[in-house]
Tab-separated table of C-alpha atoms in Angstrom:
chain	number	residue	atom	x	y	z
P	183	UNK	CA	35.815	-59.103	36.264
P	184	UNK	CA	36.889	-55.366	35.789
P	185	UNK	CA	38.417	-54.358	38.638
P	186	UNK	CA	41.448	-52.232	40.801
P	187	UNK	CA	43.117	-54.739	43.529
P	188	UNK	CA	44.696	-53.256	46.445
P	189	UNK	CA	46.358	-55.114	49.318
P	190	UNK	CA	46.674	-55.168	52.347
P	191	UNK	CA	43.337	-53.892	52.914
P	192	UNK	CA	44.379	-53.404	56.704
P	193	UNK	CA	47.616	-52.596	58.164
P	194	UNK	CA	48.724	-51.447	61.120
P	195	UNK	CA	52.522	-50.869	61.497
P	196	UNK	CA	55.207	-48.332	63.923
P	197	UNK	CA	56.391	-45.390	63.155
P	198	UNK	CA	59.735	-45.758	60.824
P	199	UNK	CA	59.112	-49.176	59.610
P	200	UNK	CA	58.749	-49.274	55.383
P	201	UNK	CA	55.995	-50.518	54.087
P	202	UNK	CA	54.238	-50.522	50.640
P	203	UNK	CA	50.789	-50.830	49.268
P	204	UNK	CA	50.082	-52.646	46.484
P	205	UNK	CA	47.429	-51.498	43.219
P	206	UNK	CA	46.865	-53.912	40.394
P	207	UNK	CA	44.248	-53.353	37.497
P	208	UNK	CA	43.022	-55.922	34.794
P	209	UNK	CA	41.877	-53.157	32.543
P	210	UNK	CA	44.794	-52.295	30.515
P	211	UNK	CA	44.452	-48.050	31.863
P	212	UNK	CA	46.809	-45.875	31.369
P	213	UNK	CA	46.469	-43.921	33.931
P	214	UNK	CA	46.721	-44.354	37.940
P	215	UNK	CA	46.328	-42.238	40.825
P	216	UNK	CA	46.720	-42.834	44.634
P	217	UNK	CA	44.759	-40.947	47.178
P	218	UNK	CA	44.082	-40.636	50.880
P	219	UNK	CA	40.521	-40.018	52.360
P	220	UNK	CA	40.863	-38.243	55.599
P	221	UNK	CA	37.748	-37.374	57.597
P	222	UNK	CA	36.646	-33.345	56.846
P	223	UNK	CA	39.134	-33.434	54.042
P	224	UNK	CA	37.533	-35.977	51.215
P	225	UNK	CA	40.040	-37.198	49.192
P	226	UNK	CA	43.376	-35.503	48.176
P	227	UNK	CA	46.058	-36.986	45.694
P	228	UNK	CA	48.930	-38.344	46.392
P	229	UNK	CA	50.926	-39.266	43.110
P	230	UNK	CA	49.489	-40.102	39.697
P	231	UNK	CA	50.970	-41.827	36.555
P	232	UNK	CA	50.376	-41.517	33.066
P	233	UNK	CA	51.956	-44.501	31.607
P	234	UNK	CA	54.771	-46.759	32.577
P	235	UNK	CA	57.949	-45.372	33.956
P	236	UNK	CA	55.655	-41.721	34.287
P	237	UNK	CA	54.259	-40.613	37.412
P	238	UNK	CA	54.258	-36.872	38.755
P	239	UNK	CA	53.551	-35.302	42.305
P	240	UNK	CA	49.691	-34.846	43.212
P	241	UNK	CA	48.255	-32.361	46.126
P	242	UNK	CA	49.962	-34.177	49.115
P	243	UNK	CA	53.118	-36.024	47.779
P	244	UNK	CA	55.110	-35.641	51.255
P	245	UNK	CA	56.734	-38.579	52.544
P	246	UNK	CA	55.322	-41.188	49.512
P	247	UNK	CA	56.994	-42.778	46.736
P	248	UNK	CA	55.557	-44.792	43.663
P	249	UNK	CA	56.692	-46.711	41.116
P	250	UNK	CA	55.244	-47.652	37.622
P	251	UNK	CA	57.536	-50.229	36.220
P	252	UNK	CA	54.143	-52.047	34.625
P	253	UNK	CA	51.456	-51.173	33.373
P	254	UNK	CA	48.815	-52.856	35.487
P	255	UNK	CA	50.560	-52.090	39.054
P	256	UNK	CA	51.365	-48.764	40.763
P	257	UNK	CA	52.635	-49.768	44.424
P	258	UNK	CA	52.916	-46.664	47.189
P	259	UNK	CA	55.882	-46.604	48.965
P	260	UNK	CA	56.418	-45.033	52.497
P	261	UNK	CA	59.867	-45.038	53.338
P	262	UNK	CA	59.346	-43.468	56.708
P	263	UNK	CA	55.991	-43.555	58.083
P	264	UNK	CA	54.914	-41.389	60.389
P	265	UNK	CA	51.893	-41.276	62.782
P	266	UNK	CA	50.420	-38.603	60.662
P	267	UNK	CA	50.202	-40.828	57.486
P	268	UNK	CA	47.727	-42.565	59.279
P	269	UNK	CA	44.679	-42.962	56.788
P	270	UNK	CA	42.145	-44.835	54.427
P	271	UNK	CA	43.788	-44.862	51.321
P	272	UNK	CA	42.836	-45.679	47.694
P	273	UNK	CA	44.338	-46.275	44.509
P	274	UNK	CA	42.419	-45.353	41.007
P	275	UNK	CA	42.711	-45.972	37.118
P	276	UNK	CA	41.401	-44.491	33.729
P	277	UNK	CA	41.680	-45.708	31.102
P	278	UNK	CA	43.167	-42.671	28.958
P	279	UNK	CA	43.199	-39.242	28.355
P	280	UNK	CA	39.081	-38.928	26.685
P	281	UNK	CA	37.659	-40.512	29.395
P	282	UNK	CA	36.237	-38.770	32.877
P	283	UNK	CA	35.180	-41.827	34.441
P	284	UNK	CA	37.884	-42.756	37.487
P	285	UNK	CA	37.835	-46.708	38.776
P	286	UNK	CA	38.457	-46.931	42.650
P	287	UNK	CA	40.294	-50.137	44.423
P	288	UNK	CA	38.415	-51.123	48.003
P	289	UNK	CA	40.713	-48.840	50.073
P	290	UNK	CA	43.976	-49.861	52.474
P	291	UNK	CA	43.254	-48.960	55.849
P	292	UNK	CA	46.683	-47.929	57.444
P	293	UNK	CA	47.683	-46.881	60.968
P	294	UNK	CA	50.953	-45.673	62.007
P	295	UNK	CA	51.514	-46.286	66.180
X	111	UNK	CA	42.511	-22.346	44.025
X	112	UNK	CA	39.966	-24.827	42.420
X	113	UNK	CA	37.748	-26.376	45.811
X	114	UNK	CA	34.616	-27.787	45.953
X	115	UNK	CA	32.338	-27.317	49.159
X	116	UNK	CA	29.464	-29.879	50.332
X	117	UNK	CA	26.344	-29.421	53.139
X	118	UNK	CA	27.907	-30.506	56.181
X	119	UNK	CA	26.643	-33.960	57.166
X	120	UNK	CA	25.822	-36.010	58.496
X	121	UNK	CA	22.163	-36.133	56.962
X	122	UNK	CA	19.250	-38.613	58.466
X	123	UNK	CA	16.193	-39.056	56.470
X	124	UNK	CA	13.195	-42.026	56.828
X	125	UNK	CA	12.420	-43.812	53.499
X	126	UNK	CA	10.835	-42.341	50.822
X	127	UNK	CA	11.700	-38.844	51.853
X	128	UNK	CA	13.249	-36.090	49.016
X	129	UNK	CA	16.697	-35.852	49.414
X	130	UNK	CA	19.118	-32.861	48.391
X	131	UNK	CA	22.860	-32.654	49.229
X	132	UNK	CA	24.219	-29.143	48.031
X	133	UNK	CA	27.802	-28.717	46.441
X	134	UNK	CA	29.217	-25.671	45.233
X	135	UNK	CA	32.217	-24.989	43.066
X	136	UNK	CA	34.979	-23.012	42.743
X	137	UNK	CA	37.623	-23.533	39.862
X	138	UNK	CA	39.220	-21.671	37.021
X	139	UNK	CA	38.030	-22.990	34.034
X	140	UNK	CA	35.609	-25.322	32.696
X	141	UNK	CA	35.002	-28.121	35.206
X	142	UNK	CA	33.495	-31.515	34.062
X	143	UNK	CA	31.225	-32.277	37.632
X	144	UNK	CA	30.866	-35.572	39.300
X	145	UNK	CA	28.814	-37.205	42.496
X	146	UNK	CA	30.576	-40.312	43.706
X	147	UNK	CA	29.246	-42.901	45.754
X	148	UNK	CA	30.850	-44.765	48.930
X	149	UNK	CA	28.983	-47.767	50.680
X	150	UNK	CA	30.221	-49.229	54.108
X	151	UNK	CA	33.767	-51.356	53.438
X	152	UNK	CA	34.164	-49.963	50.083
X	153	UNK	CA	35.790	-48.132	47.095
X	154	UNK	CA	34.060	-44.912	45.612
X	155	UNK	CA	31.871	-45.387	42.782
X	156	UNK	CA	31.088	-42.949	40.108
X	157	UNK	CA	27.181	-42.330	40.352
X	158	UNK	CA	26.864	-39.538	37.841
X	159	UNK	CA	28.623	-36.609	35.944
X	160	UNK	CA	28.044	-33.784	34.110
X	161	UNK	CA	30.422	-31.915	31.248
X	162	UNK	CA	29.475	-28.572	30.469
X	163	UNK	CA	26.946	-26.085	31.702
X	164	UNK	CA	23.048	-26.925	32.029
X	165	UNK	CA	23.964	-30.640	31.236
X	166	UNK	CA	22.005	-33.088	33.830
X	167	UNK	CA	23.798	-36.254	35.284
X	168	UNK	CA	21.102	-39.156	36.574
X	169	UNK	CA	21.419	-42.479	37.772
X	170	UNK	CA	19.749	-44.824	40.129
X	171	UNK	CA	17.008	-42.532	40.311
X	172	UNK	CA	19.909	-39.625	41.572
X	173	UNK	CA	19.838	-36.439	39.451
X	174	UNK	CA	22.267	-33.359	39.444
X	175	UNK	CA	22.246	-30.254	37.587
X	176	UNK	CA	25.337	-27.887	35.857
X	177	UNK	CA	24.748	-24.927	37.071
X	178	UNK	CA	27.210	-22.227	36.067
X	179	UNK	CA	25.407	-19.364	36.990
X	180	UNK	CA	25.322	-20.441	40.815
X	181	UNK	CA	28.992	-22.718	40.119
X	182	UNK	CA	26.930	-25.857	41.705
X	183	UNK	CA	26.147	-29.077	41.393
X	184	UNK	CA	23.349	-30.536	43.464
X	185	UNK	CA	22.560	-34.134	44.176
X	186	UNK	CA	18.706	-35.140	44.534
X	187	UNK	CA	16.343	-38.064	44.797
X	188	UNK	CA	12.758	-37.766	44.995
X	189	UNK	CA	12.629	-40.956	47.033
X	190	UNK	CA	15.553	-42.540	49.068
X	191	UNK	CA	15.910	-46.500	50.050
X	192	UNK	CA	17.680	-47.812	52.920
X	193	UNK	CA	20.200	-49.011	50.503
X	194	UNK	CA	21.158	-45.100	49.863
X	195	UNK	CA	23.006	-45.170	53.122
X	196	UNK	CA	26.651	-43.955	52.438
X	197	UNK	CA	29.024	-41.359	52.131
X	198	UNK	CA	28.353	-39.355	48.836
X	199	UNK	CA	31.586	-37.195	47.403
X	200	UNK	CA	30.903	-33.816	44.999
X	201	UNK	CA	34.190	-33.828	42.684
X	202	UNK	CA	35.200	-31.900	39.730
X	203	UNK	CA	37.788	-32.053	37.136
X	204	UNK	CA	39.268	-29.053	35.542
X	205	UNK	CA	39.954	-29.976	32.067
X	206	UNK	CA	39.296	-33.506	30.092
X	207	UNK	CA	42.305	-35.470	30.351
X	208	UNK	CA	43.555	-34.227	33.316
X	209	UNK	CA	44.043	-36.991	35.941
X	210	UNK	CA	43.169	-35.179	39.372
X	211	UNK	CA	39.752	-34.720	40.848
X	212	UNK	CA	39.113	-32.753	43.620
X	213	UNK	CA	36.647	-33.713	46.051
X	214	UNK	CA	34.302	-32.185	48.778
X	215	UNK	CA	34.691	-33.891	52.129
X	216	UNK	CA	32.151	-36.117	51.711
X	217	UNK	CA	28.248	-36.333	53.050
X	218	UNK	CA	27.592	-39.020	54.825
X	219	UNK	CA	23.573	-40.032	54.214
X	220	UNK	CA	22.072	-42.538	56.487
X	221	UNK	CA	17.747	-43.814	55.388
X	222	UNK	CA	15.723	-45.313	58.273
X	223	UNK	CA	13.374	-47.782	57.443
């Protein structure tokens, strides 16, 4: 089955205390995006990547990192959370540049005490 | 900047009642429009799109219309279910290829029986 993976689908950690979130697709895409869904606010981007070893800032980028070392994962790092991180967040993937249809994992829901 | 804007929610309706959620545009450009679907515990779904101007998006019984004229992009159904109930996200993307949507902040839609 088609699909984006993302785990832990709950967390809830203190503030300071790294932690990453992890977004696997079986599809082969290209490209991957990370976003958080805050409530009044919809979803924003975090970081995208293009291909391996290519990702680029998105709206909110602040205190996130990502990595794209293969294809079919693109993990979100926070180094340093803080209380304000505190969100529902989701990881997406297209498969390439001609396409406008985005695929959307279940959502990590993460809170920062 | 490029924003979309949806009716505030959240909307109540009893089964087999019209429904209309409004979205409005703004961006520089040519956006490709989308409506996006969330039920309870999950990811967003793409429930329709439209590419250019005067194009019409359906699905599931949903429709939406390009409008350029009035920069919107309104969802409708002549006759909701109980299984309509869920948050329902107006995005756009500014030009094909480009990885980022940007999203309204969501409408959530609940159907009595």
């Amino acid at each position: 089955e088609a699909q984006v993976t993302q785990n832990p689908r709950y967390l809830i950690t203190v503030t300071g205390k790294k932690l990453t979130v992890t977004c696997s697709q079986n599809m082969n895409h290209e490209y991957m995006s990370w976003y958080r869904q805050d409530p009044g606010l919809g979803l924003r981007q975090i970081y995208y990547s293009m291909n391996v070893e290519v990702t680029d800032k998105g709206d909110v980028p602040e205190g996130y990192k990502v990595s794209r070392k293969e294809k079919r994962n693109f993990p979100l790092i926070l180094e340093s959370p803080s209380p304000n991180q505190t969100s529902l967040y989701f990881c997406a993937s297209n498969p390439g540049q001609l396409t406008d249809t985005q695929y959307f994992g279940p959502g990590t829901r993460l809170t920062v005490l | 900047g490029n924003s979309v804007t949806q009716m505030e929610g959240p909307v109540t309706l009893s089964e087999e009642a019209f429904l209309t959620i409004n979205c409005t545009y703004t961006a520089t450009g040519y956006p490709s429009l989308f409506w996006y679907v969330q039920y309870p515990g999950e990811g967003l779904q793409l429930l329709l799109k439209a590419t250019k101007a005067d194009d019409k998006g359906s699905n599931k019984g949903f429709e939406a219309t390009y409008r350029k004229e009035t920069t919107s992009f309104h969802l409708e159904k002549g006759s909701v279910q109980v299984s309509d109930s869920a948050v329902y996200f107006c995005a756009l993307r500014l030009i094909q290829g480009a990885q980022k949507l940007v999203f309204g902040q969501g409408t959530r839609l609940t159907i009595n029986p």
